[in-house]
Short mmCIF file of C-alpha atoms in Angstrom, two decimals:
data_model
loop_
_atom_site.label_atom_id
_atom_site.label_comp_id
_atom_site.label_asym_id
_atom_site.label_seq_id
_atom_site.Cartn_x
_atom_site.Cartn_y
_atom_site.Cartn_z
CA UNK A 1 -70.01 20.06 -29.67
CA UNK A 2 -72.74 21.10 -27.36
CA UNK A 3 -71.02 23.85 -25.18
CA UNK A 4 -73.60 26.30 -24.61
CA UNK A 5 -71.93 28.65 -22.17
CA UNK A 6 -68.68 29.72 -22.20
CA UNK A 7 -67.93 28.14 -18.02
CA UNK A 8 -69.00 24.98 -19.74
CA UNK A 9 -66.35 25.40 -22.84
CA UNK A 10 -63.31 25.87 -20.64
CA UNK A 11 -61.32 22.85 -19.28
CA UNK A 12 -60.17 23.00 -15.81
CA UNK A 13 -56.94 21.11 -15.47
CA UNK A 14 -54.60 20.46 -12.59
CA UNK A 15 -54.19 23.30 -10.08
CA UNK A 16 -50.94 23.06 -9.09
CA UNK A 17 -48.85 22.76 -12.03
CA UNK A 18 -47.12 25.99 -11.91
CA UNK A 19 -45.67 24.80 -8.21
CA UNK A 20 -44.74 21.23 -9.74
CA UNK A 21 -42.58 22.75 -12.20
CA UNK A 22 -40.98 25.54 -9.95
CA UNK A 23 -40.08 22.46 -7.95
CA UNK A 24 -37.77 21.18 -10.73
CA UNK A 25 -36.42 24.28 -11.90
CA UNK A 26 -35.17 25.49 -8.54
CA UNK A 27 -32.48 22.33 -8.73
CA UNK A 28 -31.48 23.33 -12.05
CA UNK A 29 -31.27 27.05 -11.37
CA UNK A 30 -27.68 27.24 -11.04
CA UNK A 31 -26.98 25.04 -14.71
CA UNK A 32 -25.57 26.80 -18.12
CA UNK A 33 -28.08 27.18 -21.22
CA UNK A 34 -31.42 26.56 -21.45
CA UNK A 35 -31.59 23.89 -19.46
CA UNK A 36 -31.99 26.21 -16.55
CA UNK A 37 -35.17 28.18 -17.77
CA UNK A 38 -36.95 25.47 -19.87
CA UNK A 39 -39.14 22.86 -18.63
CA UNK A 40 -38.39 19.92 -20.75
CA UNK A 41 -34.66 20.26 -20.76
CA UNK A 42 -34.18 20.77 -16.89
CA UNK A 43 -36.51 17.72 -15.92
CA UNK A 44 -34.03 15.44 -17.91
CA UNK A 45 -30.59 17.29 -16.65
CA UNK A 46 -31.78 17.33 -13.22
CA UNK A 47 -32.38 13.68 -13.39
CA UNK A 48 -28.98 13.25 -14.45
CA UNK A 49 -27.65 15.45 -11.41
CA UNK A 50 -29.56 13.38 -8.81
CA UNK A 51 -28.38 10.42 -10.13
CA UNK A 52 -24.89 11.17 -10.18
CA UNK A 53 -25.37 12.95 -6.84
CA UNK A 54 -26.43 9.38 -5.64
CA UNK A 55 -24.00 7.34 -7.04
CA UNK A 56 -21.11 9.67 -6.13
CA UNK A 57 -21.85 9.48 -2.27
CA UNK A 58 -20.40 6.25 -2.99
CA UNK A 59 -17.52 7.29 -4.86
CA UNK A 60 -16.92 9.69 -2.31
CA UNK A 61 -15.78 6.99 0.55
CA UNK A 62 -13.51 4.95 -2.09
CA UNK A 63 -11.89 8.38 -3.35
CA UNK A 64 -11.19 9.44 0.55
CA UNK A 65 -9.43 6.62 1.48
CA UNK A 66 -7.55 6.70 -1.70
CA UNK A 67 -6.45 10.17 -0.97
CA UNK A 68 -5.84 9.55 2.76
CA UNK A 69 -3.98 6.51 1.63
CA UNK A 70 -1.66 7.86 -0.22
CA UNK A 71 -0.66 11.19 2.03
CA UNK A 72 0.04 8.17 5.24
CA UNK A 73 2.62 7.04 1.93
CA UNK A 74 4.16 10.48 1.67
CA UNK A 75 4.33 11.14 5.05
CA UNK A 76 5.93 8.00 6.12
CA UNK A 77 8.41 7.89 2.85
CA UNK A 78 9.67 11.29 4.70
CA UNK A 79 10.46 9.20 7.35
CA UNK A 80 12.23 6.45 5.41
CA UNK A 81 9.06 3.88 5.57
CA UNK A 82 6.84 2.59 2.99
CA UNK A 83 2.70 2.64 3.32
CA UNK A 84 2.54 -1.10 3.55
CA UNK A 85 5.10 -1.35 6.25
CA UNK A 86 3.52 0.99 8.55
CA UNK A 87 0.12 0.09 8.53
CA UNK A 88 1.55 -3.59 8.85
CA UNK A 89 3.25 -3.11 11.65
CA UNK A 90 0.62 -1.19 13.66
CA UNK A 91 -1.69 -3.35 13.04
CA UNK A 92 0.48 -6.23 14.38
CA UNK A 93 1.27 -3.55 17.43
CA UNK A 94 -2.30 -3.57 18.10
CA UNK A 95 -2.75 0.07 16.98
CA UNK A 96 -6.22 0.68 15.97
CA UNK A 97 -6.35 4.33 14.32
CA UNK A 98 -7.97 4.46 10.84
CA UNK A 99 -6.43 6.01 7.62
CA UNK A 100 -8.40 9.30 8.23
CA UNK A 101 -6.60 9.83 11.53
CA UNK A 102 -3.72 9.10 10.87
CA UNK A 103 -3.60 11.37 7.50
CA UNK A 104 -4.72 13.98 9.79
CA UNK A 105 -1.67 13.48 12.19
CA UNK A 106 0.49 13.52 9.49
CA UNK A 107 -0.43 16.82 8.28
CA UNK A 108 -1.37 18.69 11.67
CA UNK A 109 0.54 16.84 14.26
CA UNK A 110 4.16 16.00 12.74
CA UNK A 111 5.72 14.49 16.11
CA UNK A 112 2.78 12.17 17.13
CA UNK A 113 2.98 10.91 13.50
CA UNK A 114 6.63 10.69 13.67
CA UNK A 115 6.45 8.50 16.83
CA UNK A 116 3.83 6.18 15.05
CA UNK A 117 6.32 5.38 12.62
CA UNK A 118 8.95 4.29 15.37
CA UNK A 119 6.71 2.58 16.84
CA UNK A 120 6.41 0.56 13.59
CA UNK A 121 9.74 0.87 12.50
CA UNK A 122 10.60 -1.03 16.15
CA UNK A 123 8.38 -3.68 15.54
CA UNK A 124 9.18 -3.80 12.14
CA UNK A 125 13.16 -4.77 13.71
CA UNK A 126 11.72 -6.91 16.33
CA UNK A 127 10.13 -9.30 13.51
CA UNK A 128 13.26 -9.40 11.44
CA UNK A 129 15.40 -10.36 14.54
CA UNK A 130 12.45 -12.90 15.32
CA UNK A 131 12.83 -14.51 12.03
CA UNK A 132 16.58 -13.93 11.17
CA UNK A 133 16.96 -15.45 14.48
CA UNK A 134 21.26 -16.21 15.24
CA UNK A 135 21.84 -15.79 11.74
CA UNK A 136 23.08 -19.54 12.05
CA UNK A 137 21.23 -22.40 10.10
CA UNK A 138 19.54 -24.57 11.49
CA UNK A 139 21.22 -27.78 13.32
CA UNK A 140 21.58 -30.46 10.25
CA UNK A 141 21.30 -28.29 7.08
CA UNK A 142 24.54 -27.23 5.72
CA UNK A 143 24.20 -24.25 2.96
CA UNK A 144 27.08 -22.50 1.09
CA UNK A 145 26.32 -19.69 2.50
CA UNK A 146 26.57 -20.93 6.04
CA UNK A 147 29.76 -22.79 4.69
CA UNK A 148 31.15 -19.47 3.35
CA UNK A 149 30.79 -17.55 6.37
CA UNK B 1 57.65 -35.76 8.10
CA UNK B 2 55.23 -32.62 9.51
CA UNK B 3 55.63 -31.02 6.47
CA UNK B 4 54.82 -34.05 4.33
CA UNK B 5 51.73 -34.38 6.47
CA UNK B 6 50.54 -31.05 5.89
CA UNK B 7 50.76 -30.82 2.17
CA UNK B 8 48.50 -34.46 1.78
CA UNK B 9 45.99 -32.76 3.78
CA UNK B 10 46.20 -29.01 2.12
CA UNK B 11 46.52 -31.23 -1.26
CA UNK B 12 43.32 -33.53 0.03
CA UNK B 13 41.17 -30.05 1.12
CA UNK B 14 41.93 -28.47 -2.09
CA UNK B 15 40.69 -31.69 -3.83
CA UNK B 16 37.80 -32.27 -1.36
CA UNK B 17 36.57 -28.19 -2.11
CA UNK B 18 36.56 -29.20 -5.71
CA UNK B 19 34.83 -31.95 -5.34
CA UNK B 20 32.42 -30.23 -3.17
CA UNK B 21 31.82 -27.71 -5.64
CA UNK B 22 31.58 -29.05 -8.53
CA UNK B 23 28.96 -32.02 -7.25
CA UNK B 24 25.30 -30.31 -7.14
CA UNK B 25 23.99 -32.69 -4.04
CA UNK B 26 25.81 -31.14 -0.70
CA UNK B 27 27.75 -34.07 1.06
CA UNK B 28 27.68 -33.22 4.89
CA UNK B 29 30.87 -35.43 5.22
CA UNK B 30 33.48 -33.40 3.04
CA UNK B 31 32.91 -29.93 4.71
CA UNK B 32 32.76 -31.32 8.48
CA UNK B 33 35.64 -32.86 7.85
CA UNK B 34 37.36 -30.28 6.13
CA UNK B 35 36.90 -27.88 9.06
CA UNK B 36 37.55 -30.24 11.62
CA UNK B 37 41.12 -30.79 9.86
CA UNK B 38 41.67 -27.21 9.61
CA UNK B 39 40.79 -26.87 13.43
CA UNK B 40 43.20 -29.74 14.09
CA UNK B 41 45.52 -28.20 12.46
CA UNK B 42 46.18 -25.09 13.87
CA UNK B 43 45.70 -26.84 17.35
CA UNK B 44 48.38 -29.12 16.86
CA UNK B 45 50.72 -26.42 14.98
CA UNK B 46 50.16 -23.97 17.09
CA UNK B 47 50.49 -21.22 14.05
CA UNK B 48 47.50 -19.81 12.63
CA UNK B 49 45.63 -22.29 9.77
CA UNK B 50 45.94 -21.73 6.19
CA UNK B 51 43.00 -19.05 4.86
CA UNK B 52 40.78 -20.66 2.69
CA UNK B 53 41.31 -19.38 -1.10
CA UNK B 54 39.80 -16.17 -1.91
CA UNK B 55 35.83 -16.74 -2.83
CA UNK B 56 34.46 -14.37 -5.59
CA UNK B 57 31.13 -12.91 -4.93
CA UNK B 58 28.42 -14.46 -6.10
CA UNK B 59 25.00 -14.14 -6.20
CA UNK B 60 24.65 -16.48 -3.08
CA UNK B 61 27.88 -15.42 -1.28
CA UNK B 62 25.68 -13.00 1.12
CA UNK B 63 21.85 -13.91 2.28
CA UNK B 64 19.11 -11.52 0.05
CA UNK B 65 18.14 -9.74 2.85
CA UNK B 66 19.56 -5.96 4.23
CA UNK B 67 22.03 -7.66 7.43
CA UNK B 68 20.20 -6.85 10.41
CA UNK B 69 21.52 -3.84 12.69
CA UNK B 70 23.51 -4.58 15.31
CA UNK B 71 20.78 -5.45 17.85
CA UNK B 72 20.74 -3.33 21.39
CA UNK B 73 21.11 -5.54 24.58
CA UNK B 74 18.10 -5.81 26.67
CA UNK B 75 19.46 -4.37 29.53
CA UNK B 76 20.14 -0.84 27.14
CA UNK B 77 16.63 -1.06 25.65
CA UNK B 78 15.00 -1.41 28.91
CA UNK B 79 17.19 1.51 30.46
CA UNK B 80 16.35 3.86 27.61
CA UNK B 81 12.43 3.19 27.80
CA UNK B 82 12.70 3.22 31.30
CA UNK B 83 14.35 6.59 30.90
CA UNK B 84 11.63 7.89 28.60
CA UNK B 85 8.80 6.59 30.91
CA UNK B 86 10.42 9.00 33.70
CA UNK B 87 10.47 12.13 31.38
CA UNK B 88 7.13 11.60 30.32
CA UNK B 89 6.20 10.88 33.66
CA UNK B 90 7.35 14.46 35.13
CA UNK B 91 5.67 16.17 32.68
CA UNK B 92 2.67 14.61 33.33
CA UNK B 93 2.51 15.16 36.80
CA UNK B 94 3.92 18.70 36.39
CA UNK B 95 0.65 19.26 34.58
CA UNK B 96 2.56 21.80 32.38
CA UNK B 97 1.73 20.49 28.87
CA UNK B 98 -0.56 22.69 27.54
CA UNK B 99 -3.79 21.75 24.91
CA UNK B 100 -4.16 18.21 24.66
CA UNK B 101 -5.78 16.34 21.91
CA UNK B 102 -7.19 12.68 21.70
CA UNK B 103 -8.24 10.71 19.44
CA UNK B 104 -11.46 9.09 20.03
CA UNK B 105 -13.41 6.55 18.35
CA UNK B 106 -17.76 7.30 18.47
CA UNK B 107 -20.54 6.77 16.38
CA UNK B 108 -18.48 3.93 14.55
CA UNK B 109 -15.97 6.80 13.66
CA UNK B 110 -12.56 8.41 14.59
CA UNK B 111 -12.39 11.84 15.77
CA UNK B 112 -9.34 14.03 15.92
CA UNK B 113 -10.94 16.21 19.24
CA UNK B 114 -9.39 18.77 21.30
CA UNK B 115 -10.92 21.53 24.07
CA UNK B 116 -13.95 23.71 22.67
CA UNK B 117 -14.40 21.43 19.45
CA UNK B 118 -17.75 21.09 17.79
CA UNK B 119 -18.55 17.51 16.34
CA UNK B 120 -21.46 16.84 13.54
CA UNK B 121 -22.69 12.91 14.01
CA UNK B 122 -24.72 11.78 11.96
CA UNK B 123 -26.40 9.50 14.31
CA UNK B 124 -29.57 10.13 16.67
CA UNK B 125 -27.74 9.80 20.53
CA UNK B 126 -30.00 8.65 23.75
CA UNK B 127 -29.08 12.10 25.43
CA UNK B 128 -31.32 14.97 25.24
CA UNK B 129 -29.52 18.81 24.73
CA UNK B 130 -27.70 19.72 27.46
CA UNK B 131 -26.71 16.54 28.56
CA UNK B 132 -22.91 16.08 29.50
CA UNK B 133 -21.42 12.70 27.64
CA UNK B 134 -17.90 11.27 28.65
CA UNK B 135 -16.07 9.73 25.59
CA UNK B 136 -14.43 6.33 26.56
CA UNK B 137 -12.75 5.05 23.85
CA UNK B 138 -9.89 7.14 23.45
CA UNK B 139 -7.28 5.76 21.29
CA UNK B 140 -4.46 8.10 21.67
CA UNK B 141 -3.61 11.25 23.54
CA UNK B 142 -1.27 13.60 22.58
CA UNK B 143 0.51 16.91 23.71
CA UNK B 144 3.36 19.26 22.66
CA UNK B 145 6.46 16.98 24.18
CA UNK B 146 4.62 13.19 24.21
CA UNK B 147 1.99 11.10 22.77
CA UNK B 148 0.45 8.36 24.40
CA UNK B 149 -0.64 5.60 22.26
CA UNK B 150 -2.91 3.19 23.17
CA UNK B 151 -2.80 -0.71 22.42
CA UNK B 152 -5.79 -0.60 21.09
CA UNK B 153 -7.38 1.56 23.81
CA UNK B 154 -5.87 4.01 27.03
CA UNK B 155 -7.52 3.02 30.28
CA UNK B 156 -10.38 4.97 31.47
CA UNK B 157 -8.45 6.32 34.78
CA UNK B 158 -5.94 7.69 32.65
CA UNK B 159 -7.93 9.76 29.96
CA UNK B 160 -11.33 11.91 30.80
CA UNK B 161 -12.90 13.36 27.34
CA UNK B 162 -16.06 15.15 27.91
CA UNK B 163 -18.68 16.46 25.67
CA UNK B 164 -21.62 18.51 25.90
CA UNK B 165 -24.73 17.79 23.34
CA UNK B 166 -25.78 21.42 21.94
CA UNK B 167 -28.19 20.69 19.15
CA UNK B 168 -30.27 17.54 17.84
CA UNK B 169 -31.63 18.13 14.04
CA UNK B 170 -32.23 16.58 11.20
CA UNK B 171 -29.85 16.67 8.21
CA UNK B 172 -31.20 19.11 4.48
CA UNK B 173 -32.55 16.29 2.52
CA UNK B 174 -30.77 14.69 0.26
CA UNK B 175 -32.21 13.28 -3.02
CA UNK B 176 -31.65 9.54 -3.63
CA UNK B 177 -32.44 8.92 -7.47
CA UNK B 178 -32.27 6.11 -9.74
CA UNK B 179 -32.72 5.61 -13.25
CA UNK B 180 -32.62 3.27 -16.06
CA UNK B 181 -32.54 4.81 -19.47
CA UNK B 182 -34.89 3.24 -21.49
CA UNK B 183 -36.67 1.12 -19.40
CA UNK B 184 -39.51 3.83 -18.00
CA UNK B 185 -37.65 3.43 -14.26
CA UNK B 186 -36.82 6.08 -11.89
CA UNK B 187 -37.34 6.01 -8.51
CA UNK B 188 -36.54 9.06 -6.26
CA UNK B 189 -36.61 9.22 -2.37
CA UNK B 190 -35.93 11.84 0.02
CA UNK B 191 -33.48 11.08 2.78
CA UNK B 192 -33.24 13.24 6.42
CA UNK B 193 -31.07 11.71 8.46
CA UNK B 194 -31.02 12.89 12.38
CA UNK B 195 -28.09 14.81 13.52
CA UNK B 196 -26.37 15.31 16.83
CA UNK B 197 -24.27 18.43 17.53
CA UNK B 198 -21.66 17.66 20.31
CA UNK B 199 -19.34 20.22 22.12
CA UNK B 200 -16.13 18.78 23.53
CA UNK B 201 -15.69 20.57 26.74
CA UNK B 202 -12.48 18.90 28.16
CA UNK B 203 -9.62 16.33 27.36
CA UNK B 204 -7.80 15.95 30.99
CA UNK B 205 -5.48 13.26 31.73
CA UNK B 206 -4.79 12.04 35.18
CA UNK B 207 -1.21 12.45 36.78
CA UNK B 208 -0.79 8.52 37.36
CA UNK B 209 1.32 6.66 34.41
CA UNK B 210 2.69 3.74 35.14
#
């Protein structure tokens, strides 16, 4: 080694580090253990929380519906309807409101939601008459139960 | 002579009902005829026919299905809507409904919106701050006594939602990370999205409802 002076025997490295690594620890901050003071152990949990932070913005959208989904069921079973039927039948009716909305009139406005589902409980009726039709068979076919009647 | 007749053709039913029953393939002859002679019958007796014997219930005695309600004439159905067009109508024009709220569909969502709400899109909008928007796709209005639904929209003379934009920023960024273990990946990215900040000023609806 041929350091001569003492500037010459000190390394000068990067000169930000300090602000690199504040960078990291400020997302883990708010995590239990070590793993919110120490370097090495936040950089690897706080690539875990981005991650899931990602793929959870997608989860997000499926676990909405599901939940919107299913308070349109309880709403309309308090009504004597079933999910299916509803949404079936306003779809047919040309109704265009999405699950969101009409969650949210089922929980803040009980009358407008009410009058969705007799709208759909009406066209519901209208499809059974339109396929029942007389409640005769039709000309030619002879049944038992047609006989019986 | 009468009498004779009748019992060959109650003993030739009976037989013809067995027969009928007991064969799988339906034979459209035996039944027709059946009634026909029944129908004769009381016609030419003048005293009411023979019941047919008493059928047990089976599992194809009544059709699957709940019966259908006794269906509502036309005539009632179109009195009763007719009926609740006027109501609705009265209040309309009385203009004594109080806070309305629509529902309105922008920004490829569905807003619940009434007076003096604030709406977050997460869109840029062509409008600079300050700018007063009118929201025209209203899919249904509602009040305290009546909704109006539209089919899938309401006209454009009948609703007027109107918004005010109060703020254009961009979003706090939001980290978008990925990561394979093992196989020296990760890729991060910063996202900002542009936001819009509207104030709905109004929902009016116009006293004309046909």
């Amino acid at each position: 080694m041929v350091f001569l002076t003492l500037s010459c025997w000190i390394r000068s490295r990067g000169p930000d580090r300090y602000w690199k690594v504040q960078e990291v620890l400020k997302n883990a901050r708010h995590f239990r253990g070590r793993k919110n003071r120490c370097y090495k152990l936040a950089v690897r949990m706080v690539r875990r929380a981005f991650v899931y932070a990602t793929k959870a913005r997608k989860l997000k959208k499926r676990n909405m519906r599901t939940l919107w989904i299913s308070r349109i069921a309880a709403a309309s079973r308090e009504h004597g309807m079933k999910y299916p039927a509803l949404m079936h039948n306003l779809v047919k009716s040309s109704v265009q409101l999405n699950r969101h909305v009409i969650s949210d009139l089922a929980i803040t406005e009980p009358r407008s939601f009410l009058s969705l589902a007799k709208l759909a409980r009406a066209r519901q009726q209208e499809g059974f008459r339109a396929a029942l039709g007389d409640g005769k068979e039709p000309p030619g076919v002879l049944s038992r139960v047609a006989f019986l009647q | 002579m009468r009498c004779g007749g009748v019992c060959v053709k109650m003993a030739l039913s009976r037989t013809c009902s067995r027969l009928w029953r007991t064969c799988t393939p339906v034979l459209p002859r035996h039944p027709a005829l059946l009634q026909a002679a029944v129908r004769l019958q009381s016609s030419v007796r003048g005293a009411p026919a023979p019941a047919l014997p008493p059928v047990a219930k089976t599992s194809l005695s009544q059709p699957p299905w709940a019966s259908a309600p006794s269906p509502v004439s036309l005539e009632e159905e179109q009195r009763q809507s007719a009926a609740v067009v006027a109501a609705v109508n009265s209040v309309i024009c009385g203009q004594d409904y109080g806070r309305l709220f629509a529902v309105v569909h922008f920004a490829g969502r569905q807003w619940k919106v009434t007076d003096e709400d604030l709406i977050l899109v997460e869109n840029h909008i062509e409008a600079e701050c300050g700018d007063c928007i009118r929201l025209e796709k209203v899919l249904l209005v509602g009040a305290q006594d009546f909704t109006l639904v539209g089919r899938p929209l309401l006209t454009k003379e009948l609703v007027h939602v109107e918004a005010t934009v109060v703020e254009k920023t961009e979003s706090r960024p939001k980290v978008h990370m990925r990561f394979t273990r093992r196989k020296r990946f990760q890729r991060k990215k910063i996202l900002i999205q542009p936001q819009t900040v509207l104030r709905i000023n109004s929902v009016r609806l116009a006293p004309a409802l046909t």
